[in-house]
Amino acid sequence: MKHISMRKTLPHLDTSLLSDLPPFSRLDRRQIRTIIDQSTSRRYDAGTAIFEEGHPAERFYMLLDGYVRVIRITYTGEQITALHIPSGQLLGIAKAIGLSNYPATAMCATESIVLSWPMHLWDVFVREYDGFAPEAYKTLGNRLGEVHNRVVEIATQQVEQRVANALLRLMTQTGRKVENGIEIDFPITRQNLSELTATTLYTVSRLLSGWEKQGLIKSKRKRITVCDPHALVVLGQTQTRSD
DNA sequence: CCATTAAAGGTCA
DNA sequence: TGACCTTTAATGG
């Protein structure tokens, strides 16, 4: 028995934790102090949910460290990954578009550190804090745009293109430089990728194996490194259709 | 071109 | 060891 996540307030939360993050970057020290004092901080293990689809949206969150997978459950009980959220972003901000329940589950892809506030403070933040609302809406807009792009891809592209593009997006959004390329910074399985691209884990596995043989990527269990981004870009745009 | 099914080997706690 | 991850092959829409 180990690594039990306990809810607790960490002792020394410095104002610098938030002062560089867009939703709070226009605020002075005193305001940020107030915001932090109203927050609850918590660490989550990888694989645990911060909040779940359908539950009342009681709190909103700022991801300080880690990665979160936004997941929806289908009629048959399967999960599909909608998008990934990197640290420094707000999440659980359903209130911004008038929802009273969370529209999706937020699952930690890695160990994560999160600040949260009771939802009744949302209106206070929007009213009192310069730049907060625009940044929140910008975040929502970006996510909506990303989901839109995927809908278009799924409707118009072949599986190979979709997987290549998904990989490129993850690389640019969460990539970390390593010696032989750029590694996606959190554990991701064939299953996860297949959910993102509306295909099966077997097809993803076959594609990745092929790309690895050609030297485009390297992969270990739950880890993928892109070695040749340009080749993937080409793959992602090539229409291998008879003309 | 791609999903499904089945089977087997690998990895991790 | 058991649960989870990955690959490969066969089959069929």
PDB file of C-alpha atoms (C1' of nucleotides) in Angstrom:
ATOM      1  CA  MET A   1       0.000   0.000   0.000  1.00  0.00           C
ATOM      2  CA  LYS A   2       1.549   3.241  -1.061  1.00  0.00           C
ATOM      3  CA  HIS A   3       0.975   6.557  -2.754  1.00  0.00           C
ATOM      4  CA  ILE A   4      -2.428   7.214  -1.347  1.00  0.00           C
ATOM      5  CA  SER A   5      -3.529  10.623  -2.518  1.00  0.00           C
ATOM      6  CA  MET A   6      -4.740  12.600   0.442  1.00  0.00           C
ATOM      7  CA  ARG A   7      -6.509  15.878   0.182  1.00  0.00           C
ATOM      8  CA  LYS A   8      -4.451  18.442   1.934  1.00  0.00           C
ATOM      9  CA  THR A   9      -3.304  21.966   1.602  1.00  0.00           C
ATOM     10  CA  LEU A  10       0.374  22.205   0.908  1.00  0.00           C
ATOM     11  CA  PRO A  11       2.133  24.583   3.279  1.00  0.00           C
ATOM     12  CA  HIS A  12       4.221  26.947   1.179  1.00  0.00           C
ATOM     13  CA  LEU A  13       2.436  27.929  -1.971  1.00  0.00           C
ATOM     14  CA  ASP A  14       4.289  30.855  -3.404  1.00  0.00           C
ATOM     15  CA  THR A  15       2.598  33.508  -5.477  1.00  0.00           C
ATOM     16  CA  SER A  16       5.096  32.775  -8.233  1.00  0.00           C
ATOM     17  CA  LEU A  17       3.201  29.526  -8.840  1.00  0.00           C
ATOM     18  CA  LEU A  18       0.468  31.466 -10.599  1.00  0.00           C
ATOM     19  CA  SER A  19       1.980  34.804 -11.501  1.00  0.00           C
ATOM     20  CA  ASP A  20       3.328  33.613 -14.852  1.00  0.00           C
ATOM     21  CA  LEU A  21       0.232  31.710 -15.939  1.00  0.00           C
ATOM     22  CA  PRO A  22      -1.928  33.596 -18.455  1.00  0.00           C
ATOM     23  CA  PRO A  23      -5.192  33.689 -16.492  1.00  0.00           C
ATOM     24  CA  PHE A  24      -3.372  35.338 -13.586  1.00  0.00           C
ATOM     25  CA  SER A  25      -0.468  37.140 -15.203  1.00  0.00           C
ATOM     26  CA  ARG A  26      -2.084  40.557 -15.046  1.00  0.00           C
ATOM     27  CA  LEU A  27      -2.657  40.410 -11.306  1.00  0.00           C
ATOM     28  CA  ASP A  28      -0.579  41.868  -8.528  1.00  0.00           C
ATOM     29  CA  ARG A  29       0.978  39.941  -5.696  1.00  0.00           C
ATOM     30  CA  ARG A  30      -1.777  40.716  -3.232  1.00  0.00           C
ATOM     31  CA  GLN A  31      -4.503  39.454  -5.571  1.00  0.00           C
ATOM     32  CA  ILE A  32      -2.619  36.268  -6.274  1.00  0.00           C
ATOM     33  CA  ARG A  33      -2.102  35.748  -2.561  1.00  0.00           C
ATOM     34  CA  THR A  34      -5.842  35.983  -2.056  1.00  0.00           C
ATOM     35  CA  ILE A  35      -6.465  33.529  -4.885  1.00  0.00           C
ATOM     36  CA  ILE A  36      -3.994  31.013  -3.531  1.00  0.00           C
ATOM     37  CA  ASP A  37      -5.339  31.319  -0.021  1.00  0.00           C
ATOM     38  CA  GLN A  38      -8.774  30.393  -1.339  1.00  0.00           C
ATOM     39  CA  SER A  39      -7.471  27.378  -3.188  1.00  0.00           C
ATOM     40  CA  THR A  40      -7.039  23.753  -2.298  1.00  0.00           C
ATOM     41  CA  SER A  41      -3.983  21.990  -3.627  1.00  0.00           C
ATOM     42  CA  ARG A  42      -3.797  18.320  -4.240  1.00  0.00           C
ATOM     43  CA  ARG A  43      -1.580  15.718  -5.790  1.00  0.00           C
ATOM     44  CA  TYR A  44      -3.110  12.976  -7.934  1.00  0.00           C
ATOM     45  CA  ASP A  45      -1.544   9.699  -9.003  1.00  0.00           C
ATOM     46  CA  ALA A  46      -1.464   8.805 -12.668  1.00  0.00           C
ATOM     47  CA  GLY A  47      -4.679   7.070 -13.617  1.00  0.00           C
ATOM     48  CA  THR A  48      -6.890   8.776 -11.057  1.00  0.00           C
ATOM     49  CA  ALA A  49      -9.760  11.079 -11.972  1.00  0.00           C
ATOM     50  CA  ILE A  50      -9.839  14.709 -10.904  1.00  0.00           C
ATOM     51  CA  PHE A  51     -13.526  14.920 -11.728  1.00  0.00           C
ATOM     52  CA  GLU A  52     -15.977  12.753 -13.605  1.00  0.00           C
ATOM     53  CA  GLU A  53     -18.362  13.170 -16.482  1.00  0.00           C
ATOM     54  CA  GLY A  54     -21.848  14.044 -15.390  1.00  0.00           C
ATOM     55  CA  HIS A  55     -20.996  14.960 -11.850  1.00  0.00           C
ATOM     56  CA  PRO A  56     -21.985  18.373 -10.535  1.00  0.00           C
ATOM     57  CA  ALA A  57     -19.319  20.910 -11.418  1.00  0.00           C
ATOM     58  CA  GLU A  58     -18.442  21.942  -7.889  1.00  0.00           C
ATOM     59  CA  ARG A  59     -14.911  23.154  -8.423  1.00  0.00           C
ATOM     60  CA  PHE A  60     -12.684  24.509 -11.135  1.00  0.00           C
ATOM     61  CA  TYR A  61      -9.022  23.694 -11.452  1.00  0.00           C
ATOM     62  CA  MET A  62      -5.595  24.867 -12.497  1.00  0.00           C
ATOM     63  CA  LEU A  63      -3.171  22.138 -13.507  1.00  0.00           C
ATOM     64  CA  LEU A  64       0.199  23.109 -12.040  1.00  0.00           C
ATOM     65  CA  ASP A  65       2.150  20.031 -13.011  1.00  0.00           C
ATOM     66  CA  GLY A  66       1.465  16.910 -15.038  1.00  0.00           C
ATOM     67  CA  TYR A  67      -0.835  16.011 -17.902  1.00  0.00           C
ATOM     68  CA  VAL A  68      -4.549  15.339 -17.906  1.00  0.00           C
ATOM     69  CA  ARG A  69      -6.522  13.272 -20.391  1.00  0.00           C
ATOM     70  CA  VAL A  70     -10.044  14.463 -21.043  1.00  0.00           C
ATOM     71  CA  ILE A  71     -12.158  11.361 -21.462  1.00  0.00           C
ATOM     72  CA  ARG A  72     -15.717  10.646 -22.415  1.00  0.00           C
ATOM     73  CA  ILE A  73     -17.542   7.404 -21.874  1.00  0.00           C
ATOM     74  CA  THR A  74     -19.511   5.914 -24.769  1.00  0.00           C
ATOM     75  CA  TYR A  75     -22.843   4.097 -24.636  1.00  0.00           C
ATOM     76  CA  THR A  76     -21.071   0.749 -24.462  1.00  0.00           C
ATOM     77  CA  GLY A  77     -18.918   1.878 -21.582  1.00  0.00           C
ATOM     78  CA  GLU A  78     -15.707   2.380 -23.506  1.00  0.00           C
ATOM     79  CA  GLN A  79     -13.503   5.385 -23.038  1.00  0.00           C
ATOM     80  CA  ILE A  80     -12.546   7.742 -25.750  1.00  0.00           C
ATOM     81  CA  THR A  81      -9.874  10.359 -25.269  1.00  0.00           C
ATOM     82  CA  ALA A  82     -11.030  13.800 -26.359  1.00  0.00           C
ATOM     83  CA  LEU A  83      -7.853  15.760 -25.754  1.00  0.00           C
ATOM     84  CA  HIS A  84      -4.839  16.241 -23.532  1.00  0.00           C
ATOM     85  CA  ILE A  85      -4.268  19.182 -21.243  1.00  0.00           C
ATOM     86  CA  PRO A  86      -0.744  20.269 -20.302  1.00  0.00           C
ATOM     87  CA  SER A  87       0.218  22.005 -17.074  1.00  0.00           C
ATOM     88  CA  GLY A  88      -0.477  25.706 -16.784  1.00  0.00           C
ATOM     89  CA  GLN A  89      -4.035  25.436 -18.046  1.00  0.00           C
ATOM     90  CA  LEU A  90      -7.424  25.730 -16.423  1.00  0.00           C
ATOM     91  CA  LEU A  91      -9.735  22.751 -16.466  1.00  0.00           C
ATOM     92  CA  GLY A  92     -13.169  21.913 -15.226  1.00  0.00           C
ATOM     93  CA  ILE A  93     -14.324  25.342 -16.322  1.00  0.00           C
ATOM     94  CA  ALA A  94     -17.739  24.211 -17.512  1.00  0.00           C
ATOM     95  CA  LYS A  95     -19.246  27.167 -15.716  1.00  0.00           C
ATOM     96  CA  ALA A  96     -17.762  29.457 -18.350  1.00  0.00           C
ATOM     97  CA  ILE A  97     -20.237  28.082 -20.859  1.00  0.00           C
ATOM     98  CA  GLY A  98     -23.098  27.705 -18.469  1.00  0.00           C
ATOM     99  CA  LEU A  99     -22.843  24.013 -17.646  1.00  0.00           C
ATOM    100  CA  SER A 100     -23.611  22.840 -14.149  1.00  0.00           C
ATOM    101  CA  ASN A 101     -22.161  19.371 -14.660  1.00  0.00           C
ATOM    102  CA  TYR A 102     -18.776  18.333 -15.988  1.00  0.00           C
ATOM    103  CA  PRO A 103     -19.103  17.304 -19.637  1.00  0.00           C
ATOM    104  CA  ALA A 104     -16.178  14.872 -19.441  1.00  0.00           C
ATOM    105  CA  THR A 105     -13.889  13.041 -17.080  1.00  0.00           C
ATOM    106  CA  ALA A 106     -10.448  14.460 -16.311  1.00  0.00           C
ATOM    107  CA  MET A 107      -8.004  11.596 -15.867  1.00  0.00           C
ATOM    108  CA  CYS A 108      -4.407  12.149 -14.847  1.00  0.00           C
ATOM    109  CA  ALA A 109      -2.034  10.811 -17.481  1.00  0.00           C
ATOM    110  CA  THR A 110       0.871  11.407 -15.140  1.00  0.00           C
ATOM    111  CA  GLU A 111       1.170  12.258 -11.497  1.00  0.00           C
ATOM    112  CA  SER A 112      -0.308  15.731 -11.292  1.00  0.00           C
ATOM    113  CA  ILE A 113      -0.456  18.719  -8.987  1.00  0.00           C
ATOM    114  CA  VAL A 114      -3.657  20.706  -9.105  1.00  0.00           C
ATOM    115  CA  LEU A 115      -5.103  23.789  -7.481  1.00  0.00           C
ATOM    116  CA  SER A 116      -8.848  24.099  -7.241  1.00  0.00           C
ATOM    117  CA  TRP A 117     -11.459  26.563  -6.140  1.00  0.00           C
ATOM    118  CA  PRO A 118     -15.134  26.210  -5.322  1.00  0.00           C
ATOM    119  CA  MET A 119     -17.217  27.081  -8.366  1.00  0.00           C
ATOM    120  CA  HIS A 120     -18.968  29.966  -6.612  1.00  0.00           C
ATOM    121  CA  LEU A 121     -15.688  31.857  -6.876  1.00  0.00           C
ATOM    122  CA  TRP A 122     -15.852  31.646 -10.667  1.00  0.00           C
ATOM    123  CA  ASP A 123     -18.024  34.730 -10.969  1.00  0.00           C
ATOM    124  CA  VAL A 124     -15.808  36.569  -8.520  1.00  0.00           C
ATOM    125  CA  PHE A 125     -12.706  35.729 -10.545  1.00  0.00           C
ATOM    126  CA  VAL A 126     -14.371  36.817 -13.764  1.00  0.00           C
ATOM    127  CA  ARG A 127     -15.525  40.073 -12.235  1.00  0.00           C
ATOM    128  CA  GLU A 128     -12.524  41.007 -10.119  1.00  0.00           C
ATOM    129  CA  TYR A 129      -9.501  39.789 -11.941  1.00  0.00           C
ATOM    130  CA  ASP A 130      -8.277  41.512 -15.042  1.00  0.00           C
ATOM    131  CA  GLY A 131      -7.585  39.117 -17.893  1.00  0.00           C
ATOM    132  CA  PHE A 132      -9.001  36.039 -16.234  1.00  0.00           C
ATOM    133  CA  ALA A 133     -12.180  35.713 -18.263  1.00  0.00           C
ATOM    134  CA  PRO A 134     -10.543  36.361 -21.669  1.00  0.00           C
ATOM    135  CA  GLU A 135      -7.913  33.740 -20.939  1.00  0.00           C
ATOM    136  CA  ALA A 136     -10.500  31.231 -19.817  1.00  0.00           C
ATOM    137  CA  TYR A 137     -12.443  31.749 -23.019  1.00  0.00           C
ATOM    138  CA  LYS A 138      -9.292  31.571 -25.060  1.00  0.00           C
ATOM    139  CA  THR A 139      -8.524  28.201 -23.493  1.00  0.00           C
ATOM    140  CA  LEU A 140     -11.999  26.939 -24.272  1.00  0.00           C
ATOM    141  CA  GLY A 141     -11.770  28.256 -27.808  1.00  0.00           C
ATOM    142  CA  ASN A 142      -8.493  26.516 -28.436  1.00  0.00           C
ATOM    143  CA  ARG A 143      -9.821  23.228 -27.158  1.00  0.00           C
ATOM    144  CA  LEU A 144     -12.955  23.514 -29.201  1.00  0.00           C
ATOM    145  CA  GLY A 145     -10.832  24.240 -32.242  1.00  0.00           C
ATOM    146  CA  GLU A 146      -8.745  21.181 -31.620  1.00  0.00           C
ATOM    147  CA  VAL A 147     -11.757  18.940 -31.326  1.00  0.00           C
ATOM    148  CA  HIS A 148     -13.202  20.478 -34.494  1.00  0.00           C
ATOM    149  CA  ASN A 149     -10.034  19.755 -36.375  1.00  0.00           C
ATOM    150  CA  ARG A 150     -10.211  16.146 -35.350  1.00  0.00           C
ATOM    151  CA  VAL A 151     -13.798  15.840 -36.457  1.00  0.00           C
ATOM    152  CA  VAL A 152     -12.782  17.126 -39.862  1.00  0.00           C
ATOM    153  CA  GLU A 153      -9.835  14.752 -39.968  1.00  0.00           C
ATOM    154  CA  ILE A 154     -11.916  11.760 -39.028  1.00  0.00           C
ATOM    155  CA  ALA A 155     -14.394  12.621 -41.729  1.00  0.00           C
ATOM    156  CA  THR A 156     -11.895  13.277 -44.471  1.00  0.00           C
ATOM    157  CA  GLN A 157      -8.616  11.532 -43.838  1.00  0.00           C
ATOM    158  CA  GLN A 158      -7.389   7.968 -43.913  1.00  0.00           C
ATOM    159  CA  VAL A 159      -6.332   6.293 -40.723  1.00  0.00           C
ATOM    160  CA  GLU A 160      -2.624   6.621 -41.502  1.00  0.00           C
ATOM    161  CA  GLN A 161      -2.919  10.397 -41.900  1.00  0.00           C
ATOM    162  CA  ARG A 162      -4.963  10.740 -38.741  1.00  0.00           C
ATOM    163  CA  VAL A 163      -2.493   8.833 -36.607  1.00  0.00           C
ATOM    164  CA  ALA A 164       0.438  10.741 -38.089  1.00  0.00           C
ATOM    165  CA  ASN A 165      -1.271  14.062 -37.376  1.00  0.00           C
ATOM    166  CA  ALA A 166      -2.287  13.064 -33.864  1.00  0.00           C
ATOM    167  CA  LEU A 167       1.306  12.149 -33.149  1.00  0.00           C
ATOM    168  CA  LEU A 168       2.509  15.474 -34.506  1.00  0.00           C
ATOM    169  CA  ARG A 169       0.026  17.399 -32.398  1.00  0.00           C
ATOM    170  CA  LEU A 170       1.052  15.577 -29.248  1.00  0.00           C
ATOM    171  CA  MET A 171       4.663  16.194 -30.163  1.00  0.00           C
ATOM    172  CA  THR A 172       4.237  19.928 -30.628  1.00  0.00           C
ATOM    173  CA  GLN A 173       2.000  20.343 -27.593  1.00  0.00           C
ATOM    174  CA  THR A 174       3.789  18.160 -25.091  1.00  0.00           C
ATOM    175  CA  GLY A 175       7.030  17.134 -26.749  1.00  0.00           C
ATOM    176  CA  ARG A 176      10.276  17.056 -24.849  1.00  0.00           C
ATOM    177  CA  LYS A 177      13.633  16.985 -26.597  1.00  0.00           C
ATOM    178  CA  VAL A 178      15.633  13.819 -26.137  1.00  0.00           C
ATOM    179  CA  GLU A 179      18.764  12.669 -27.863  1.00  0.00           C
ATOM    180  CA  ASN A 180      17.228  10.965 -30.870  1.00  0.00           C
ATOM    181  CA  GLY A 181      14.148  13.127 -31.333  1.00  0.00           C
ATOM    182  CA  ILE A 182      11.198  14.559 -29.473  1.00  0.00           C
ATOM    183  CA  GLU A 183       9.449  12.380 -26.950  1.00  0.00           C
ATOM    184  CA  ILE A 184       5.800  12.716 -26.040  1.00  0.00           C
ATOM    185  CA  ASP A 185       6.002  13.752 -22.430  1.00  0.00           C
ATOM    186  CA  PHE A 186       3.481  11.396 -20.885  1.00  0.00           C
ATOM    187  CA  PRO A 187       2.657   7.700 -21.071  1.00  0.00           C
ATOM    188  CA  ILE A 188       0.453   6.939 -24.042  1.00  0.00           C
ATOM    189  CA  THR A 189      -0.683   3.526 -25.239  1.00  0.00           C
ATOM    190  CA  ARG A 190      -1.752   2.249 -28.652  1.00  0.00           C
ATOM    191  CA  GLN A 191      -5.211   2.145 -27.172  1.00  0.00           C
ATOM    192  CA  ASN A 192      -5.066   5.858 -26.243  1.00  0.00           C
ATOM    193  CA  LEU A 193      -3.882   6.801 -29.708  1.00  0.00           C
ATOM    194  CA  SER A 194      -6.604   4.731 -31.293  1.00  0.00           C
ATOM    195  CA  GLU A 195      -9.192   6.580 -29.207  1.00  0.00           C
ATOM    196  CA  LEU A 196      -7.819   9.904 -30.363  1.00  0.00           C
ATOM    197  CA  THR A 197      -7.934   8.891 -34.004  1.00  0.00           C
ATOM    198  CA  ALA A 198     -11.099   6.790 -34.104  1.00  0.00           C
ATOM    199  CA  THR A 199      -9.419   3.554 -35.096  1.00  0.00           C
ATOM    200  CA  THR A 200      -8.329   0.369 -33.342  1.00  0.00           C
ATOM    201  CA  LEU A 201      -5.310  -0.287 -31.200  1.00  0.00           C
ATOM    202  CA  TYR A 202      -4.218  -3.000 -33.669  1.00  0.00           C
ATOM    203  CA  THR A 203      -4.114  -0.617 -36.568  1.00  0.00           C
ATOM    204  CA  VAL A 204      -2.175   1.908 -34.503  1.00  0.00           C
ATOM    205  CA  SER A 205       0.222  -0.834 -33.468  1.00  0.00           C
ATOM    206  CA  ARG A 206       0.801  -1.871 -37.079  1.00  0.00           C
ATOM    207  CA  LEU A 207       1.337   1.710 -38.212  1.00  0.00           C
ATOM    208  CA  LEU A 208       3.761   2.497 -35.400  1.00  0.00           C
ATOM    209  CA  SER A 209       5.698  -0.727 -36.012  1.00  0.00           C
ATOM    210  CA  GLY A 210       6.025   0.204 -39.656  1.00  0.00           C
ATOM    211  CA  TRP A 211       7.169   3.727 -38.875  1.00  0.00           C
ATOM    212  CA  GLU A 212       9.647   2.455 -36.353  1.00  0.00           C
ATOM    213  CA  LYS A 213      11.182   0.153 -38.991  1.00  0.00           C
ATOM    214  CA  GLN A 214      11.530   3.162 -41.272  1.00  0.00           C
ATOM    215  CA  GLY A 215      13.159   5.158 -38.476  1.00  0.00           C
ATOM    216  CA  LEU A 216      10.436   7.788 -38.183  1.00  0.00           C
ATOM    217  CA  ILE A 217       9.744   7.041 -34.555  1.00  0.00           C
ATOM    218  CA  LYS A 218      11.013   5.038 -31.609  1.00  0.00           C
ATOM    219  CA  SER A 219       8.673   3.496 -29.130  1.00  0.00           C
ATOM    220  CA  LYS A 220       8.828   1.651 -25.898  1.00  0.00           C
ATOM    221  CA  ARG A 221       5.949   0.625 -23.743  1.00  0.00           C
ATOM    222  CA  LYS A 222       3.784   3.738 -23.247  1.00  0.00           C
ATOM    223  CA  ARG A 223       6.519   5.967 -24.653  1.00  0.00           C
ATOM    224  CA  ILE A 224       6.821   7.364 -28.152  1.00  0.00           C
ATOM    225  CA  THR A 225       9.651   9.429 -29.590  1.00  0.00           C
ATOM    226  CA  VAL A 226       9.290  11.174 -32.917  1.00  0.00           C
ATOM    227  CA  CYS A 227      12.635  11.046 -34.728  1.00  0.00           C
ATOM    228  CA  ASP A 228      11.637  12.403 -38.117  1.00  0.00           C
ATOM    229  CA  PRO A 229       8.827  14.957 -37.755  1.00  0.00           C
ATOM    230  CA  HIS A 230       9.043  16.063 -41.353  1.00  0.00           C
ATOM    231  CA  ALA A 231       8.427  12.582 -42.662  1.00  0.00           C
ATOM    232  CA  LEU A 232       5.351  12.405 -40.453  1.00  0.00           C
ATOM    233  CA  VAL A 233       4.145  15.741 -41.777  1.00  0.00           C
ATOM    234  CA  VAL A 234       4.457  14.364 -45.293  1.00  0.00           C
ATOM    235  CA  LEU A 235       2.623  11.206 -44.295  1.00  0.00           C
ATOM    236  CA  GLY A 236      -0.085  13.255 -42.650  1.00  0.00           C
ATOM    237  CA  GLN A 237      -0.801  15.130 -45.815  1.00  0.00           C
ATOM    238  CA  THR A 238      -0.294  12.438 -48.407  1.00  0.00           C
ATOM    239  CA  GLN A 239      -3.508  11.160 -49.833  1.00  0.00           C
ATOM    240  CA  THR A 240      -2.773   7.611 -50.887  1.00  0.00           C
ATOM    241  CA  ARG A 241      -5.811   7.421 -53.036  1.00  0.00           C
ATOM    242  CA  SER A 242      -6.001   6.362 -56.642  1.00  0.00           C
ATOM    243  CA  ASP A 243      -6.353   9.386 -58.928  1.00  0.00           C
TER     244      ASP A 243
ATOM    245  C1'  DC B   1      -8.200   0.080 -46.623  1.00  0.00           C
ATOM    246  C1'  DC B   2      -9.341  -1.197 -42.350  1.00  0.00           C
ATOM    247  C1'  DA B   3     -11.896  -3.797 -38.286  1.00  0.00           C
ATOM    248  C1'  DT B   4     -12.256  -7.918 -35.798  1.00  0.00           C
ATOM    249  C1'  DT B   5     -10.790 -12.059 -33.654  1.00  0.00           C
ATOM    250  C1'  DA B   6      -7.462 -14.886 -31.724  1.00  0.00           C
ATOM    251  C1'  DA B   7      -3.253 -15.951 -29.863  1.00  0.00           C
ATOM    252  C1'  DA B   8       1.097 -15.343 -27.922  1.00  0.00           C
ATOM    253  C1'  DG B   9       4.947 -12.786 -25.888  1.00  0.00           C
ATOM    254  C1'  DG B  10       6.501  -8.818 -23.109  1.00  0.00           C
ATOM    255  C1'  DT B  11       6.500  -5.740 -18.985  1.00  0.00           C
ATOM    256  C1'  DC B  12       5.431  -4.100 -14.530  1.00  0.00           C
ATOM    257  C1'  DA B  13       4.025  -3.888  -9.656  1.00  0.00           C
TER     258       DA B  13
ATOM    259  C1'  DT C   1       1.567 -13.892 -10.626  1.00  0.00           C
ATOM    260  C1'  DG C   2      -1.951 -11.289 -12.740  1.00  0.00           C
ATOM    261  C1'  DA C   3      -3.147  -7.239 -15.060  1.00  0.00           C
ATOM    262  C1'  DC C   4      -1.934  -4.602 -18.652  1.00  0.00           C
ATOM    263  C1'  DC C   5       0.543  -3.544 -23.100  1.00  0.00           C
ATOM    264  C1'  DT C   6       2.149  -4.859 -27.810  1.00  0.00           C
ATOM    265  C1'  DT C   7       2.630  -7.473 -31.885  1.00  0.00           C
ATOM    266  C1'  DT C   8       1.364 -10.647 -35.539  1.00  0.00           C
ATOM    267  C1'  DA C   9      -1.592 -13.425 -38.385  1.00  0.00           C
ATOM    268  C1'  DA C  10      -5.855 -14.789 -40.311  1.00  0.00           C
ATOM    269  C1'  DT C  11     -10.337 -13.484 -41.988  1.00  0.00           C
ATOM    270  C1'  DG C  12     -13.752 -10.719 -43.922  1.00  0.00           C
ATOM    271  C1'  DG C  13     -16.421  -6.363 -44.955  1.00  0.00           C
TER     272       DG C  13
END
